[in-house]
Amino acid sequence: MDRIQVRGGNRLNGQIRISGAKNAALPLMVASLLTDEPLTLASVPRLTDIAQLGEILAGLGVQIEQQPQATGSGSIGHTLKLHASTIASTEAPYDLVRKMRASFLVIGPLVARCHGAKVSLPGGCAIGTRPVDLHLKGLEAMGTEIELSDGYVIARAPKGLHGARISFPFVSVGATENLLMAAALARGTTVLENAATEPEITDLVHCLQAMGARITGTGTRTLTIEGVDRLKGASHTVLPDRIETGTYVMAVAAAGGEVELTETRADLIEAVIPLLRDAGVSIIPTAKGIKVSRNGAHYTGVDVTTEPYPGFPTDLQAQLMALMCTANGVSRITETIFENRFMHAPELTRMGADITIEHQTAVVRGVERLRGAPVMATDLRASVSLIIAGLAAEGETTVNRVYHLDRGFERIEEKLSAVGADIRRTKG
Ligand code: EPZ
């Protein structure tokens, strides 16, 4: 298994190019199931999650061609042409779905286009139980019979889907995406109330609109979808990855230095910028993206609670915790989206951090400095928090189980070493 070794203490200086968003690219790839014409997606990051979803889609009959990215992008990203001229199978098996929860998104488009699907339940994962009841209740409201059998969801809508008014009891990114895609081909009008407003949802809406879908309320908590008989092919560029952007902001804040993050936008991390400015980090929007710097001065602890967009994202909670380990004073970090997303805390403690977990809140008392140690990556965002801690620590940190990182951070060690970090991968 590969490991990443980081020797802390180097300041970071230069530019880092931000990739397309993993969590936008995944549902966009699934949207290809809605049409028999090709869907071309540019700026898709090269990640194992993307390859894995490609495998699932190929099993359903989608032909996928990879094309190199436009000039000037170096080895970052690629263009995918996805063509579901016919659906060869409507079954997504356990072995593939269990590896990545986002693959459950195929159920809505398959039922909409083929009037039936058999998709494995994704099961729990390290960060929590993560049920899919909202996805299923929404499909039922649209005329689908749902049967659970041997770990599979068998969905049947012999007469096709019809529109419905669906009010989510709480915000779910995945359920909003699944039902948005299903509703695009349903008969009549669907209204999704208390829908997610994450930028990745808006990106999906823009792509579906380019495919001919009729959707209003973009970016608000109420999405209205007038179903159409068929959708057509389109070309779409995936939006920049706001979680990767925020991650590198925190890496520079932790290590010190000055880095411009390019091909990204400040508005994507609106909840993060004031918080880090309060802590003492300089963040300035530029023509190409964002410039982040911390030169010498120390930074102070902040309190934060994770929330659905536009609040502070759960996918940046671990990275913020790593940064706060060496802040002046006490930070209180409250996680409200997932019930078990503090697995990085004991690993950070191994590096000398002072963290106490009180129910949903991690109380982080800043220490003078962290010390490098062997640590274990437990999930995607937890892994990168250990790299951030390693950049600021004294001595060497070895992060084991880095396959988690490869799921969501494109060429991370190349991007960080190009700005001066002492980081390398050991194959094993
Ligand atoms: C998406 O997951 C992201 N994944 C996650 O990113 C992200 O952490 C999460 O949204 C929240 O922002 C992708 O976009 C591929 P949810 P998703 O449905 O859609 C509960 C990463 O690191 N829930 O908004 O699965 C659920 O258990 C990943 O890139 C139900 O109870 O998240 C959670 O507590 C991790 N029933 C909460 O809602 C349901 O039917 C929010 O989940 C659906 C969700």
CSV table of C-alpha atoms in Angstrom, one decimal, residues 18-21 24 197-203 206 238-247 249 261-274 283 285 288-290 308-313 316:
chain,number,residue,atom,x,y,z
A,18,ILE,CA,-7.3,23.7,-8.8
A,19,SER,CA,-9.0,20.7,-10.5
A,20,GLY,CA,-12.6,20.2,-11.5
A,21,ALA,CA,-14.9,19.2,-8.6
A,24,ALA,CA,-19.9,17.8,-9.3
A,197,THR,CA,-28.2,24.5,-2.9
A,198,GLU,CA,-24.5,23.3,-3.0
A,199,PRO,CA,-22.7,24.7,-6.1
A,200,GLU,CA,-22.4,21.1,-7.4
A,201,ILE,CA,-26.3,21.0,-7.6
A,202,THR,CA,-26.3,24.2,-9.5
A,203,ASP,CA,-23.7,22.8,-11.9
A,206,HIS,CA,-26.9,23.9,-15.7
A,238,VAL,CA,-17.2,20.9,-14.5
A,239,LEU,CA,-17.0,23.7,-11.9
A,240,PRO,CA,-13.8,24.1,-9.8
A,241,ASP,CA,-13.5,22.0,-6.7
A,242,ARG,CA,-14.4,24.2,-3.7
A,243,ILE,CA,-13.2,21.5,-1.2
A,244,GLU,CA,-9.8,21.2,-2.9
A,245,THR,CA,-9.7,25.0,-2.9
A,246,GLY,CA,-10.4,25.2,0.8
A,247,THR,CA,-8.0,22.4,1.5
A,249,VAL,CA,-6.1,27.5,1.6
A,261,LEU,CA,-4.8,29.1,-6.2
A,262,THR,CA,-5.7,29.4,-9.9
A,263,GLU,CA,-8.8,28.2,-12.0
A,264,THR,CA,-11.0,28.6,-8.9
A,265,ARG,CA,-13.3,31.3,-7.4
A,266,ALA,CA,-13.5,33.0,-4.0
A,267,ASP,CA,-17.3,32.8,-4.0
A,268,LEU,CA,-17.2,29.0,-3.8
A,269,ILE,CA,-15.7,29.2,-0.4
A,270,GLU,CA,-17.6,32.1,1.0
A,271,ALA,CA,-18.2,30.6,4.4
A,272,VAL,CA,-14.5,29.8,4.8
A,273,ILE,CA,-12.9,33.2,3.9
A,274,PRO,CA,-14.3,35.4,6.8
A,283,ILE,CA,-7.1,35.7,1.5
A,285,PRO,CA,-9.5,37.2,-4.7
A,288,LYS,CA,-7.2,33.8,-11.8
A,289,GLY,CA,-8.6,32.7,-8.4
A,290,ILE,CA,-7.5,33.4,-4.8
A,308,PRO,CA,-25.4,22.6,4.4
A,309,TYR,CA,-24.3,25.2,1.8
A,310,PRO,CA,-23.9,28.2,2.2
A,311,GLY,CA,-22.7,27.2,5.7
A,312,PHE,CA,-19.2,25.8,6.5
A,313,PRO,CA,-18.8,22.5,4.6
A,316,LEU,CA,-13.5,20.9,5.2
